[in-house]
Amino acid sequence: MAKEIFMPKLSSTMEVGTLLQWFKEEGDSVEMGEPLFEIMTDKINIEVESYEEGILLKKYFKVDDEVEVNACIGYIGEAGEKVPDNPPAASEESESVENVQEEASAEGQEQTVSTDSDQEENKDGKVRATPAARRISRENDLSLSAISGSGPNGRVHQQDVEAALVAGVIAVTPLAEKIAADHGIDLNQITGTGARGKIEKQDVLSYLEKADEISKETESEPAERIKLKGLRKAVADKMVQSVQSIPHVTLTSDVDMTNVIDLRKSLLPVIEKDTGYRLSFTEVIIKATANALMKHPKLNASLIGDEIVMNNEVNIGLAVAVDNGLIVPSIKNVNQKGLAALTQTSKELGKKARENKLKPDEMRGSTFTISNLGMYAIDAFTPIINGPETAILGVGRIVEKPVVVDGELTARPMMVLSLSFDHRAIDGAPAAAFLTDLKANLENPYSLLV
Amino acid sequence: MRELTYLEAVREAMSQEMRQNEDVFILGEDIGVYGGAFGVTRGMIEEFGPERIRNTPISESGIAGAAVGAALTGMRPILELQFSDFITIAMDQMVNQAAKIRYMYGGKGKVPMVLRTPSGSGTGAAAQHSQSLEAWVAHVPGLKVVQPSTAHDVKGLLKAAMDDDNPVIFYEHKLLYKTKGDVPEEQYSIPLGKADIKREGTDVTIVATAIMVHRALEAAEELEKEGISAEVVDPRTLVPLDTETIIQSVSKTSRLVVVHEAVKRGGYGAEIASMIAESEAFDYLDAPIKRLGGASSPIPYNPELEKMHVPQVPDIIQAVKETLNKA
Amino acid sequence: MTKFDVAIVGGGPGGYVSAIRAAKLGLSVALVEGRDLGGTCLNRGCIPSKTLLKNAEVINQIKDAKKFGIQVDSYSLELKTMINRKNQVIQQLQNGINSLLKANKIKLYSGYGTVDNQKIITVDTGEKTEKLEAESIILANGSKPFVPNLPGLNEVPYYTSDTIFDIEEVPEHLVIVGGGVIGLEIACIFQSLGTKVEIVEMADRIIPAEDKEAADYLANELKRKGIGMHTSAKVLELKKDKKTVVKLEKDGKETSLETDSVLVSVGREPNLTGLNDLSINYEGKFVKVDKSMQTNVKGIYAIGDLIGGYQLAHAASEEGIRAVSHILGETHPKDFIMPRCIYTFPEIASVGMTEEQAKAAGYQVKAQKVDLAANGKGIASAENSGFMKIISEEKYGEILGVVLAGAHVTEMISQATSFMYLEGTVEELEDMIFPHPTLAEGMFEAAAKWLDKGIHY
């Protein structure tokens, strides 16, 4: 019997996947484990392998289609087997699981949600309206969907329809009406200057003139419009959510990097020989950060719901800029890794990220994030926390600056660290203490060996 | 006009009828010299004698059975149950005998009897003596169900109940016994199945029964201060129900709040709400129908909890405002 | 020095209407009038001419009575009574204006005012001078008959519209120089009174500013009544002989008319008395204003005949109201839709553009004319001479102008004005119900015919 091919759900936040390419055509034979198609999720591009072997019988979607997770996107089976012409509904098993979850959470929030009046339409697109409102709109040939309801959940009441009826009566002179109709102008767009706002010929003509000007303006410089989707959309959503829900506080501190530079110089050849990768300042900072996090576990915590989760592992996320956004691969158990292992892991993850080949697991589980803009002419900035983490470290460039050492003015390679923390979970003093320890670690990196 | 208490009006209705109709008599527990649990028949045994004011053993089933038998043989008995909760014991006689006989014998026999009984909470009589079970009997074809709310209504409705050739369950509310109102001295009859608009209004219809009529009126008074005009409809009889008056009122106001003391779940308010939803008033509804009723628990003995169990004036005000999106 | 929100110079239909409107809208108002309240219109124009035209109409009816089976054996005219009636009418209307000014607490200064840029008006009452100051000033000085510099004119007696309404004797022969509205109306008055009337017009037709069909129609009707018409005729010279001799040049040939009286009505010129100290701009002889009636001096407005244009009483009133609106901050003046009436026998009434003007304005014009010859009410009352003409734009049926010619049309033009003002189109005009029988039905017929749906046409 033919087996369905499903759009996989690769992360907890994934709702749809975009088909990037099919590796097989209908009629091709497919081996188990052979790449079947590639998709883009909100986090990653990934090749999906076949769980079945047989003939690819049907492809329901084409490249660039957005497909809901668990939806059937095709069939694999024996040659000549019949499969439906249209994709069947998403598999019941997985959906029922989702539903149970939704219901459970809905029940828990019922008290607060039920009075919420934002949602104007039910999920099925039906307008919520009272029978009286429906009757009057029916009698007056008015579309309920155009009326905004004043009742709970946006329910349309009789008075809303009546108000819409009154508002809908547009006073217009016959001539103005003809001209507007001739130009296909919605009279609602026009402000009348006649008695009690009656729309007159001149009002329509002015509107036409203005519309003409606007269209001329827009014609001259058509700006490119890029729809927020995929990774860009995921980044956008996450940033908004973080900024809107987390009270950010950012602390900065100057770090003298003289000793780190020395350390890197001496370790660079060793590690390169060992792993083939070149040690960068990033790995030293990761190491120093992990060390400080061990002493200040609060900064390594996650704030989930109304609980602060004290994470056992120190997994450091490393913000990597990719073509269309930002990906944060996670380096696991940093505190247990030496600089060589760290260098290897971080370089490999960075490469995968840039090539869009990270596995979902490699993007999960970070407990603290580092964002390094040191390769640019940036000193300090205010990084946005990667929730549910409670802190993020922003790393600036290393630049020679005049500093006073032992009463003498001298030039030193200095770097600014910017620590943003979630003030709901962490107060200023512990955050400052962490940053102070981190600064000490970096100014005396050999202490990391202790 | 002369004022009487609700209780006196019940007594007067029976006495006046008994003076002119030899077939009418009362039977019940301790209704003789003691005058009944609430004193409704007090003094009647002196006028009508123990033959017509008959004390019975403590057996509601027996009382009801005797009344059915007497009615079948041409008498017009009135039986009194001390608390409406005890109708459970008389249920078989009422439901399977009284309600069915006229139908099953093709009208050759009839059961003209009135079962009078006090219902409702508010007296601290706790879970077994405070219920409002009118929905049970209203469910049974063959029984008429009356719930008067004023002294004036109770006299006229009882006359109509006594005149009716079918068994009538006549609910008197314990807390209403002491309420006063203008009551004509002569006999008069208020037809069963005729609702009374106790207060006219334009914004919302409150259909309330028994003591809830008074709470609804009080709520309406308060609402008027906020510019909300509530119409209070008292159905007076649940069976037969004056659907026309209620439909007209709801068609006018577009909003309905039903209030009764009986437990909301499965209460008679559900019947009124459904009736409206099925009627031509549906297209005039501009808000979901609201029902107010007792909580889904036995009636507590604690006086505060007892009050909380049943709808009070602020609850009605709140419900009305919710239908108007003004809560 | 008393200070007002608005001071208005001139108490004619522009000035006094502005004054009352301003007062009604809460402004303190001064009105300066050096002569008679009501201005030219009431004292020397519209009202006296309409009063005497009524006399003429009555005479015409008596003359026509025989047609209706009524024999009037003899009648005689008393010019003195006619002029007295005219004066009573004027008096009654003047009293009316006076009481309106009082009721609206408008301070009336009787005397000629001189206005300066500081918006101070010096009023010379003849006995003393008074000064008043105003935030805004509306100049409504009006106009006076223009007397051209014709050779020999000063040697002969002549009337203007200022003097002719007080004439003491009906002349036997009247030559009217100027075939405009004023000349034609006066021609009709005297023609009825039995005077031999001749009109001399320099242009190739009378009422040259009006619709050509209407002008031609009117010329024919007047000729039929016996009024002499000399169009394209230039007055060369006037001479006093036994009678007055008017020498003309027409079609290159010289002729002369002998007459006992001459009326000069070739137009009107603005009355600029008291404006010398003002640095306002002019356009030709007239004061230049913007759409809101404001001159180049902020706060000084000018309206009515002073600014030229329509030179109609109702135009002056509307311009005054517009000036007051602007003083009160309203800034969206619309184009005027101005009705124009000629009270000759028959009457001509029009509104909006003439066909020629509409074409010149670039519209796709479709005009439709309907003759009143077959109109039921017209035939019944023997008033079926005339026509109704709708000038419309083709695409939307927008009504650009209407011309009516015939009896009572001055009372019907407001219907057309309403349609234009409310932006009704030919379709609505056709759709609307007209009562039968009326002359006004002609408008329905014209609209229906315009839409190729005519009933009787």
PDB file of N, CA and C in Angstrom, chain A residues 200-251:
ATOM      1  N   GLU A 200     -19.464  66.428  -3.729  1.00  0.00           N
ATOM      2  CA  GLU A 200     -19.802  67.140  -4.949  1.00  0.00           C
ATOM      3  C   GLU A 200     -18.776  66.843  -6.031  1.00  0.00           C
ATOM      4  N   LYS A 201     -19.097  67.282  -7.218  1.00  0.00           N
ATOM      5  CA  LYS A 201     -18.237  67.034  -8.373  1.00  0.00           C
ATOM      6  C   LYS A 201     -16.788  67.410  -8.074  1.00  0.00           C
ATOM      7  N   GLN A 202     -16.617  68.597  -7.482  1.00  0.00           N
ATOM      8  CA  GLN A 202     -15.262  69.080  -7.246  1.00  0.00           C
ATOM      9  C   GLN A 202     -14.497  68.151  -6.313  1.00  0.00           C
ATOM     10  N   ASP A 203     -15.198  67.550  -5.339  1.00  0.00           N
ATOM     11  CA  ASP A 203     -14.536  66.639  -4.402  1.00  0.00           C
ATOM     12  C   ASP A 203     -13.990  65.425  -5.137  1.00  0.00           C
ATOM     13  N   VAL A 204     -14.796  64.927  -6.065  1.00  0.00           N
ATOM     14  CA  VAL A 204     -14.358  63.746  -6.827  1.00  0.00           C
ATOM     15  C   VAL A 204     -13.160  64.123  -7.699  1.00  0.00           C
ATOM     16  N   LEU A 205     -13.262  65.283  -8.330  1.00  0.00           N
ATOM     17  CA  LEU A 205     -12.163  65.695  -9.218  1.00  0.00           C
ATOM     18  C   LEU A 205     -10.874  65.909  -8.421  1.00  0.00           C
ATOM     19  N   SER A 206     -10.992  66.521  -7.224  1.00  0.00           N
ATOM     20  CA  SER A 206      -9.786  66.720  -6.403  1.00  0.00           C
ATOM     21  C   SER A 206      -9.185  65.381  -6.020  1.00  0.00           C
ATOM     22  N   TYR A 207     -10.085  64.438  -5.687  1.00  0.00           N
ATOM     23  CA  TYR A 207      -9.590  63.114  -5.304  1.00  0.00           C
ATOM     24  C   TYR A 207      -8.827  62.480  -6.459  1.00  0.00           C
ATOM     25  N   LEU A 208      -9.408  62.595  -7.643  1.00  0.00           N
ATOM     26  CA  LEU A 208      -8.762  62.023  -8.829  1.00  0.00           C
ATOM     27  C   LEU A 208      -7.389  62.651  -9.044  1.00  0.00           C
ATOM     28  N   GLU A 209      -7.343  63.973  -8.890  1.00  0.00           N
ATOM     29  CA  GLU A 209      -6.074  64.674  -9.078  1.00  0.00           C
ATOM     30  C   GLU A 209      -5.017  64.158  -8.117  1.00  0.00           C
ATOM     31  N   LYS A 210      -5.453  64.041  -6.844  1.00  0.00           N
ATOM     32  CA  LYS A 210      -4.514  63.617  -5.813  1.00  0.00           C
ATOM     33  C   LYS A 210      -4.020  62.198  -6.095  1.00  0.00           C
ATOM     34  N   ALA A 211      -4.989  61.330  -6.445  1.00  0.00           N
ATOM     35  CA  ALA A 211      -4.640  59.942  -6.734  1.00  0.00           C
ATOM     36  C   ALA A 211      -3.650  59.885  -7.900  1.00  0.00           C
ATOM     37  N   ASP A 212      -3.870  60.765  -8.840  1.00  0.00           N
ATOM     38  CA  ASP A 212      -2.991  60.856  -9.991  1.00  0.00           C
ATOM     39  C   ASP A 212      -1.573  61.207  -9.567  1.00  0.00           C
ATOM     40  N   GLU A 213      -1.483  62.213  -8.697  1.00  0.00           N
ATOM     41  CA  GLU A 213      -0.165  62.642  -8.220  1.00  0.00           C
ATOM     42  C   GLU A 213       0.543  61.513  -7.508  1.00  0.00           C
ATOM     43  N   ILE A 214      -0.232  60.841  -6.632  1.00  0.00           N
ATOM     44  CA  ILE A 214       0.372  59.774  -5.846  1.00  0.00           C
ATOM     45  C   ILE A 214       0.879  58.671  -6.758  1.00  0.00           C
ATOM     46  N   SER A 215       0.050  58.326  -7.754  1.00  0.00           N
ATOM     47  CA  SER A 215       0.479  57.225  -8.609  1.00  0.00           C
ATOM     48  C   SER A 215       1.708  57.638  -9.423  1.00  0.00           C
ATOM     49  N   LYS A 216       1.776  58.927  -9.759  1.00  0.00           N
ATOM     50  CA  LYS A 216       2.957  59.387 -10.476  1.00  0.00           C
ATOM     51  C   LYS A 216       4.198  59.271  -9.595  1.00  0.00           C
ATOM     52  N   GLU A 217       4.014  59.691  -8.330  1.00  0.00           N
ATOM     53  CA  GLU A 217       5.147  59.618  -7.394  1.00  0.00           C
ATOM     54  C   GLU A 217       5.636  58.194  -7.237  1.00  0.00           C
ATOM     55  N   THR A 218       4.665  57.298  -7.029  1.00  0.00           N
ATOM     56  CA  THR A 218       5.075  55.931  -6.773  1.00  0.00           C
ATOM     57  C   THR A 218       5.652  55.285  -8.026  1.00  0.00           C
ATOM     58  N   GLU A 219       5.164  55.724  -9.180  1.00  0.00           N
ATOM     59  CA  GLU A 219       5.705  55.168 -10.408  1.00  0.00           C
ATOM     60  C   GLU A 219       7.189  55.485 -10.563  1.00  0.00           C
ATOM     61  N   SER A 220       7.551  56.710 -10.147  1.00  0.00           N
ATOM     62  CA  SER A 220       8.913  57.149 -10.398  1.00  0.00           C
ATOM     63  C   SER A 220       9.932  56.337  -9.604  1.00  0.00           C
ATOM     64  N   GLU A 221       9.620  55.983  -8.371  1.00  0.00           N
ATOM     65  CA  GLU A 221      10.579  55.219  -7.588  1.00  0.00           C
ATOM     66  C   GLU A 221       9.908  54.036  -6.919  1.00  0.00           C
ATOM     67  N   PRO A 222       9.727  52.956  -7.640  1.00  0.00           N
ATOM     68  CA  PRO A 222       9.093  51.809  -7.001  1.00  0.00           C
ATOM     69  C   PRO A 222      10.072  51.115  -6.051  1.00  0.00           C
ATOM     70  N   ALA A 223       9.805  51.214  -4.752  1.00  0.00           N
ATOM     71  CA  ALA A 223      10.696  50.587  -3.780  1.00  0.00           C
ATOM     72  C   ALA A 223      10.468  49.085  -3.791  1.00  0.00           C
ATOM     73  N   GLU A 224      11.551  48.364  -3.626  1.00  0.00           N
ATOM     74  CA  GLU A 224      11.414  46.907  -3.569  1.00  0.00           C
ATOM     75  C   GLU A 224      10.735  46.536  -2.255  1.00  0.00           C
ATOM     76  N   ARG A 225       9.823  45.601  -2.315  1.00  0.00           N
ATOM     77  CA  ARG A 225       9.145  45.166  -1.094  1.00  0.00           C
ATOM     78  C   ARG A 225       9.434  43.688  -0.892  1.00  0.00           C
ATOM     79  N   ILE A 226      10.002  43.379   0.265  1.00  0.00           N
ATOM     80  CA  ILE A 226      10.349  41.993   0.551  1.00  0.00           C
ATOM     81  C   ILE A 226       9.440  41.494   1.653  1.00  0.00           C
ATOM     82  N   LYS A 227       8.723  40.426   1.365  1.00  0.00           N
ATOM     83  CA  LYS A 227       7.805  39.908   2.360  1.00  0.00           C
ATOM     84  C   LYS A 227       8.594  39.218   3.468  1.00  0.00           C
ATOM     85  N   LEU A 228       8.163  39.469   4.693  1.00  0.00           N
ATOM     86  CA  LEU A 228       8.785  38.804   5.828  1.00  0.00           C
ATOM     87  C   LEU A 228       8.345  37.354   5.805  1.00  0.00           C
ATOM     88  N   LYS A 229       9.269  36.458   5.589  1.00  0.00           N
ATOM     89  CA  LYS A 229       8.898  35.050   5.668  1.00  0.00           C
ATOM     90  C   LYS A 229      10.109  34.232   6.009  1.00  0.00           C
ATOM     91  N   GLY A 230       9.847  32.975   6.297  1.00  0.00           N
ATOM     92  CA  GLY A 230      10.931  32.052   6.605  1.00  0.00           C
ATOM     93  C   GLY A 230      11.780  32.539   7.756  1.00  0.00           C
ATOM     94  N   LEU A 231      13.078  32.490   7.549  1.00  0.00           N
ATOM     95  CA  LEU A 231      14.011  32.828   8.610  1.00  0.00           C
ATOM     96  C   LEU A 231      13.850  34.286   9.039  1.00  0.00           C
ATOM     97  N   ARG A 232      13.657  35.166   8.035  1.00  0.00           N
ATOM     98  CA  ARG A 232      13.534  36.594   8.347  1.00  0.00           C
ATOM     99  C   ARG A 232      12.361  36.826   9.300  1.00  0.00           C
ATOM    100  N   LYS A 233      11.256  36.127   8.990  1.00  0.00           N
ATOM    101  CA  LYS A 233      10.059  36.265   9.799  1.00  0.00           C
ATOM    102  C   LYS A 233      10.296  35.714  11.191  1.00  0.00           C
ATOM    103  N   ALA A 234      10.993  34.585  11.253  1.00  0.00           N
ATOM    104  CA  ALA A 234      11.267  33.986  12.557  1.00  0.00           C
ATOM    105  C   ALA A 234      12.116  34.916  13.404  1.00  0.00           C
ATOM    106  N   VAL A 235      13.135  35.519  12.769  1.00  0.00           N
ATOM    107  CA  VAL A 235      13.989  36.455  13.507  1.00  0.00           C
ATOM    108  C   VAL A 235      13.158  37.650  13.966  1.00  0.00           C
ATOM    109  N   ALA A 236      12.345  38.157  13.050  1.00  0.00           N
ATOM    110  CA  ALA A 236      11.531  39.326  13.382  1.00  0.00           C
ATOM    111  C   ALA A 236      10.620  39.036  14.564  1.00  0.00           C
ATOM    112  N   ASP A 237       9.924  37.907  14.497  1.00  0.00           N
ATOM    113  CA  ASP A 237       8.996  37.561  15.578  1.00  0.00           C
ATOM    114  C   ASP A 237       9.715  37.427  16.906  1.00  0.00           C
ATOM    115  N   LYS A 238      10.862  36.735  16.840  1.00  0.00           N
ATOM    116  CA  LYS A 238      11.593  36.473  18.068  1.00  0.00           C
ATOM    117  C   LYS A 238      12.097  37.778  18.689  1.00  0.00           C
ATOM    118  N   MET A 239      12.569  38.683  17.862  1.00  0.00           N
ATOM    119  CA  MET A 239      13.096  39.954  18.368  1.00  0.00           C
ATOM    120  C   MET A 239      11.988  40.771  19.025  1.00  0.00           C
ATOM    121  N   VAL A 240      10.856  40.831  18.337  1.00  0.00           N
ATOM    122  CA  VAL A 240       9.746  41.611  18.890  1.00  0.00           C
ATOM    123  C   VAL A 240       9.316  41.026  20.226  1.00  0.00           C
ATOM    124  N   GLN A 241       9.220  39.694  20.233  1.00  0.00           N
ATOM    125  CA  GLN A 241       8.763  39.061  21.452  1.00  0.00           C
ATOM    126  C   GLN A 241       9.738  39.326  22.591  1.00  0.00           C
ATOM    127  N   SER A 242      11.019  39.239  22.278  1.00  0.00           N
ATOM    128  CA  SER A 242      12.031  39.443  23.307  1.00  0.00           C
ATOM    129  C   SER A 242      11.981  40.872  23.830  1.00  0.00           C
ATOM    130  N   VAL A 243      11.972  41.822  22.907  1.00  0.00           N
ATOM    131  CA  VAL A 243      12.023  43.223  23.327  1.00  0.00           C
ATOM    132  C   VAL A 243      10.759  43.613  24.071  1.00  0.00           C
ATOM    133  N   GLN A 244       9.626  43.054  23.625  1.00  0.00           N
ATOM    134  CA  GLN A 244       8.375  43.464  24.253  1.00  0.00           C
ATOM    135  C   GLN A 244       8.131  42.801  25.597  1.00  0.00           C
ATOM    136  N   SER A 245       8.680  41.609  25.779  1.00  0.00           N
ATOM    137  CA  SER A 245       8.343  40.922  27.025  1.00  0.00           C
ATOM    138  C   SER A 245       9.458  40.982  28.050  1.00  0.00           C
ATOM    139  N   ILE A 246      10.691  41.222  27.595  1.00  0.00           N
ATOM    140  CA  ILE A 246      11.795  41.173  28.561  1.00  0.00           C
ATOM    141  C   ILE A 246      12.293  42.583  28.890  1.00  0.00           C
ATOM    142  N   PRO A 247      12.305  42.944  30.166  1.00  0.00           N
ATOM    143  CA  PRO A 247      12.922  44.217  30.534  1.00  0.00           C
ATOM    144  C   PRO A 247      14.444  44.081  30.451  1.00  0.00           C
ATOM    145  N   HIS A 248      15.001  44.666  29.402  1.00  0.00           N
ATOM    146  CA  HIS A 248      16.437  44.563  29.172  1.00  0.00           C
ATOM    147  C   HIS A 248      17.198  45.611  29.956  1.00  0.00           C
ATOM    148  N   VAL A 249      18.316  45.215  30.537  1.00  0.00           N
ATOM    149  CA  VAL A 249      19.263  46.195  31.071  1.00  0.00           C
ATOM    150  C   VAL A 249      20.623  45.831  30.489  1.00  0.00           C
ATOM    151  N   THR A 250      21.361  46.800  30.012  1.00  0.00           N
ATOM    152  CA  THR A 250      22.660  46.500  29.421  1.00  0.00           C
ATOM    153  C   THR A 250      23.782  47.156  30.233  1.00  0.00           C
ATOM    154  N   LEU A 251      24.766  46.349  30.617  1.00  0.00           N
ATOM    155  CA  LEU A 251      25.954  46.850  31.328  1.00  0.00           C
ATOM    156  C   LEU A 251      27.144  46.744  30.381  1.00  0.00           C
TER     157      LEU A 251
END
